[in-house]
Amino acid sequence: MMDHFVIEGGIPLSGTIACSGAKNSALPLMAAALLTEGVTVLNNIPDLQDIRTMAMVLRVIGADVRFDNGRLTIDCSHCNFWEAPYELVRKMRASFYVLGPLIARFRQAKVSLPGGCALGPRPVDLHLKAMEQLGCDISIEDGYAIATVEKLIGTHIHLDIPSVGATGNIMMTASLAEGKTVIDNAACEPDIVDLADMLKAMGANIEGAGTRYVEINGVKGLHPVEWTVIPDRIEAGTYLIAAAATSGTLTLTHCRTDHIGALLNKLGKTGVDVDSNLDSVSIDATDRKLKALDITTEVYPGFPTDLQAPWTVMMCMAVGDSIIKETIYPERFTHVQELLRLGTRITKKLNSICIEGVDRLKGASIMCSDIRAGAAMVVAGLVADGQSKILRIYHMDRGYEGMEEKLSSLGANIRRVSE
Ligand code: EPZ
């Protein structure tokens, strides 16, 4: 079944919504449950397809996983299998997060390599190299990474790129290795801090998470905990951008504004009024034209690549020209061709796009190619005059909890049509 959204655009958003739990924190936390032989409880889990996919991966490994109203119970006492199959990993790359925990727990793992992706090349070489440095033998057979190790021994790991996934995988494996592991040029994303904090509550010894230099002293064992996932900063950013692009207002609650500092700063510079507390923020973009503003995507705390596509739509509605430079995924511009169908003026050059602001967009049928490009399609539909049909919204169900309910509560005219 392929659902689509029908949106009657041109209505400024207005109202208050609460942020959901962060998908990109929840996924590694679920994998971390494999490090214990007990029952881990995770709260504030968003009801998303990606969470269900990770639950399937854990079940294949032998975990008993239950989801009830934002609360996930993961019983890993009977895990007895160390494989993550292609059928699941190809649906969601974050399945690769089980590599580190499987190696730590079973001293072996067989995890499918993720393969192609709409964002452009997304290799996992840094994950594999790091596991080798910790003592693993790694081979590639039939599209699977196969790891075996007798003894995991702490070491100094320099990441050529501060990869979020590799940093997470290393922290999980090194927590149960012998001796000290250092990650230098580690990722600093809030998801990494959330994972480190949960691992510490489980008994791990980790220092420096959230900085470029993380030190992990291996321990003998970890115990299960109950943990609450941090708010989703990308979901928060998406709705703030949607409200600004529609010349609307929005109050977000249950968020962490210190995780979206770069966005709030840029929003302010486009002329949007921003009023923030630590866990809530209100913006007002009514009765004004937004100023065009250049952005460059960067690792945290810079402007996130995951908000680049929605930001593109907002800049289409600004006065003047702006440039977006993508430094994390140089080919992450699949949204551009779709947006051109609405009357936008965007040209692409290498890893940048140049956007000429226009007065209005006209609704059309457009397709989602990944979660965040999809978010851009929805924002475009909300902005464009007349009706837009947003196709392939299974991408939205992967990453945005209750999207149409949240947007409807803000006054948007959006409905889901099941084909
Ligand atoms: C995480 O992916 C997020 N996913 C992505 O969000 C996000 O876009 C990305 O970080 C960047 O912020 C999850 O957290 C589940 P990386 P991840 O490893 O960990 C290169 C969404 O829509 N690289 O930090 O896979 C890589 O190609 C998703 O929610 C290597 O070269 O990202 C990229 O250019 C999309 N070799 C850069 O590093 C490796 O072994 C950063 O990737 C690993 C990464």
JSON list of C-alpha atoms and ligand atoms in Angstrom, two decimals, residues 23-25 27-28 93-94 97 119 121-128 161-166 187 189 191 233 305-306 327-330 332 370-372, ligand 1:
[
{"chain": "A", "resi": 23, "resn": "LYS", "atom": "CA", "xyz": [14.72, 8.83, 15.98]},
{"chain": "A", "resi": 24, "resn": "ASN", "atom": "CA", "xyz": [18.47, 9.09, 15.56]},
{"chain": "A", "resi": 25, "resn": "SER", "atom": "CA", "xyz": [19.05, 8.71, 19.30]},
{"chain": "A", "resi": 27, "resn": "LEU", "atom": "CA", "xyz": [18.02, 3.70, 17.09]},
{"chain": "A", "resi": 28, "resn": "PRO", "atom": "CA", "xyz": [21.51, 3.39, 18.64]},
{"chain": "A", "resi": 93, "resn": "ARG", "atom": "CA", "xyz": [21.13, 1.81, 7.22]},
{"chain": "A", "resi": 94, "resn": "ALA", "atom": "CA", "xyz": [20.99, 2.51, 10.95]},
{"chain": "A", "resi": 97, "resn": "TYR", "atom": "CA", "xyz": [24.45, 0.04, 14.69]},
{"chain": "A", "resi": 119, "resn": "LEU", "atom": "CA", "xyz": [21.88, 10.77, -0.27]},
{"chain": "A", "resi": 121, "resn": "PRO", "atom": "CA", "xyz": [27.67, 7.38, -1.32]},
{"chain": "A", "resi": 122, "resn": "ARG", "atom": "CA", "xyz": [27.48, 6.42, 2.37]},
{"chain": "A", "resi": 123, "resn": "PRO", "atom": "CA", "xyz": [30.26, 3.93, 3.05]},
{"chain": "A", "resi": 124, "resn": "VAL", "atom": "CA", "xyz": [30.82, 2.14, 6.37]},
{"chain": "A", "resi": 125, "resn": "ASP", "atom": "CA", "xyz": [34.59, 1.80, 5.99]},
{"chain": "A", "resi": 126, "resn": "LEU", "atom": "CA", "xyz": [35.29, 3.81, 9.15]},
{"chain": "A", "resi": 127, "resn": "HIS", "atom": "CA", "xyz": [33.15, 1.43, 11.24]},
{"chain": "A", "resi": 128, "resn": "LEU", "atom": "CA", "xyz": [35.00, -1.59, 9.87]},
{"chain": "A", "resi": 161, "resn": "ILE", "atom": "CA", "xyz": [35.61, 12.01, 9.28]},
{"chain": "A", "resi": 162, "resn": "PRO", "atom": "CA", "xyz": [33.70, 12.57, 12.55]},
{"chain": "A", "resi": 163, "resn": "SER", "atom": "CA", "xyz": [31.10, 9.92, 11.66]},
{"chain": "A", "resi": 164, "resn": "VAL", "atom": "CA", "xyz": [28.10, 9.70, 13.97]},
{"chain": "A", "resi": 165, "resn": "GLY", "atom": "CA", "xyz": [27.50, 6.01, 13.32]},
{"chain": "A", "resi": 166, "resn": "ALA", "atom": "CA", "xyz": [31.15, 5.00, 13.63]},
{"chain": "A", "resi": 187, "resn": "ALA", "atom": "CA", "xyz": [31.24, 13.03, 16.32]},
{"chain": "A", "resi": 189, "resn": "GLU", "atom": "CA", "xyz": [26.05, 15.15, 17.89]},
{"chain": "A", "resi": 191, "resn": "ASP", "atom": "CA", "xyz": [22.66, 11.53, 19.77]},
{"chain": "A", "resi": 233, "resn": "ARG", "atom": "CA", "xyz": [16.08, 18.21, 16.99]},
{"chain": "A", "resi": 305, "resn": "THR", "atom": "CA", "xyz": [22.51, 18.34, 6.72]},
{"chain": "A", "resi": 306, "resn": "ASP", "atom": "CA", "xyz": [19.17, 16.81, 7.74]},
{"chain": "A", "resi": 327, "resn": "THR", "atom": "CA", "xyz": [29.58, 19.50, 3.02]},
{"chain": "A", "resi": 328, "resn": "ILE", "atom": "CA", "xyz": [28.35, 16.25, 4.64]},
{"chain": "A", "resi": 329, "resn": "TYR", "atom": "CA", "xyz": [26.69, 14.60, 1.62]},
{"chain": "A", "resi": 330, "resn": "PRO", "atom": "CA", "xyz": [27.81, 16.50, -1.52]},
{"chain": "A", "resi": 332, "resn": "ARG", "atom": "CA", "xyz": [22.19, 15.29, -1.26]},
{"chain": "A", "resi": 370, "resn": "ASP", "atom": "CA", "xyz": [14.32, 10.08, 1.46]},
{"chain": "A", "resi": 371, "resn": "ILE", "atom": "CA", "xyz": [13.09, 11.20, 4.87]},
{"chain": "A", "resi": 372, "resn": "ARG", "atom": "CA", "xyz": [14.42, 14.75, 4.77]},
{"chain": "B", "resi": 1, "resn": "EPZ", "atom": "C1", "xyz": [23.59, 9.99, 10.77]},
{"chain": "B", "resi": 1, "resn": "EPZ", "atom": "O1", "xyz": [23.96, 9.08, 9.74]},
{"chain": "B", "resi": 1, "resn": "EPZ", "atom": "C2", "xyz": [22.09, 10.17, 10.66]},
{"chain": "B", "resi": 1, "resn": "EPZ", "atom": "N1", "xyz": [21.43, 8.89, 10.80]},
{"chain": "B", "resi": 1, "resn": "EPZ", "atom": "C3", "xyz": [21.73, 10.83, 9.34]},
{"chain": "B", "resi": 1, "resn": "EPZ", "atom": "O2", "xyz": [20.34, 11.10, 9.34]},
{"chain": "B", "resi": 1, "resn": "EPZ", "atom": "C4", "xyz": [22.50, 12.15, 9.20]},
{"chain": "B", "resi": 1, "resn": "EPZ", "atom": "O3", "xyz": [22.24, 12.73, 7.93]},
{"chain": "B", "resi": 1, "resn": "EPZ", "atom": "C5", "xyz": [23.99, 11.91, 9.37]},
{"chain": "B", "resi": 1, "resn": "EPZ", "atom": "O4", "xyz": [24.26, 11.24, 10.63]},
{"chain": "B", "resi": 1, "resn": "EPZ", "atom": "C6", "xyz": [24.82, 13.18, 9.36]},
{"chain": "B", "resi": 1, "resn": "EPZ", "atom": "O5", "xyz": [24.40, 14.03, 10.40]},
{"chain": "B", "resi": 1, "resn": "EPZ", "atom": "C7", "xyz": [21.27, 8.34, 11.99]},
{"chain": "B", "resi": 1, "resn": "EPZ", "atom": "O6", "xyz": [21.66, 8.88, 13.01]},
{"chain": "B", "resi": 1, "resn": "EPZ", "atom": "C8", "xyz": [20.54, 7.05, 12.06]},
{"chain": "B", "resi": 1, "resn": "EPZ", "atom": "P1", "xyz": [27.87, 9.76, 9.38]},
{"chain": "B", "resi": 1, "resn": "EPZ", "atom": "P2", "xyz": [25.39, 8.38, 9.75]},
{"chain": "B", "resi": 1, "resn": "EPZ", "atom": "O7", "xyz": [28.51, 8.43, 9.57]},
{"chain": "B", "resi": 1, "resn": "EPZ", "atom": "O8", "xyz": [25.79, 8.07, 11.14]},
{"chain": "B", "resi": 1, "resn": "EPZ", "atom": "C9", "xyz": [30.90, 9.58, 5.70]},
{"chain": "B", "resi": 1, "resn": "EPZ", "atom": "C10", "xyz": [18.08, 10.86, 8.62]},
{"chain": "B", "resi": 1, "resn": "EPZ", "atom": "O9", "xyz": [17.37, 11.23, 7.64]},
{"chain": "B", "resi": 1, "resn": "EPZ", "atom": "N2", "xyz": [31.28, 8.24, 6.19]},
{"chain": "B", "resi": 1, "resn": "EPZ", "atom": "O10", "xyz": [28.08, 10.81, 10.41]},
{"chain": "B", "resi": 1, "resn": "EPZ", "atom": "O11", "xyz": [25.33, 7.28, 8.75]},
{"chain": "B", "resi": 1, "resn": "EPZ", "atom": "C11", "xyz": [29.49, 9.62, 5.15]},
{"chain": "B", "resi": 1, "resn": "EPZ", "atom": "O12", "xyz": [29.43, 9.13, 3.84]},
{"chain": "B", "resi": 1, "resn": "EPZ", "atom": "C12", "xyz": [19.51, 10.38, 8.41]},
{"chain": "B", "resi": 1, "resn": "EPZ", "atom": "O13", "xyz": [17.64, 10.83, 9.78]},
{"chain": "B", "resi": 1, "resn": "EPZ", "atom": "C13", "xyz": [32.32, 7.56, 5.59]},
{"chain": "B", "resi": 1, "resn": "EPZ", "atom": "O14", "xyz": [32.92, 8.02, 4.63]},
{"chain": "B", "resi": 1, "resn": "EPZ", "atom": "O15", "xyz": [26.28, 9.55, 9.17]},
{"chain": "B", "resi": 1, "resn": "EPZ", "atom": "C14", "xyz": [29.15, 11.08, 5.29]},
{"chain": "B", "resi": 1, "resn": "EPZ", "atom": "O16", "xyz": [29.67, 11.80, 4.23]},
{"chain": "B", "resi": 1, "resn": "EPZ", "atom": "C15", "xyz": [19.91, 10.52, 6.97]},
{"chain": "B", "resi": 1, "resn": "EPZ", "atom": "N3", "xyz": [32.65, 6.31, 6.07]},
{"chain": "B", "resi": 1, "resn": "EPZ", "atom": "C16", "xyz": [29.87, 11.49, 6.57]},
{"chain": "B", "resi": 1, "resn": "EPZ", "atom": "O17", "xyz": [30.88, 10.48, 6.77]},
{"chain": "B", "resi": 1, "resn": "EPZ", "atom": "C17", "xyz": [32.00, 5.75, 7.13]},
{"chain": "B", "resi": 1, "resn": "EPZ", "atom": "O18", "xyz": [32.34, 4.63, 7.51]},
{"chain": "B", "resi": 1, "resn": "EPZ", "atom": "C18", "xyz": [29.00, 11.55, 7.82]},
{"chain": "B", "resi": 1, "resn": "EPZ", "atom": "O19", "xyz": [28.27, 10.34, 7.97]},
{"chain": "B", "resi": 1, "resn": "EPZ", "atom": "C19", "xyz": [30.96, 6.46, 7.75]},
{"chain": "B", "resi": 1, "resn": "EPZ", "atom": "C20", "xyz": [30.62, 7.72, 7.27]}
]
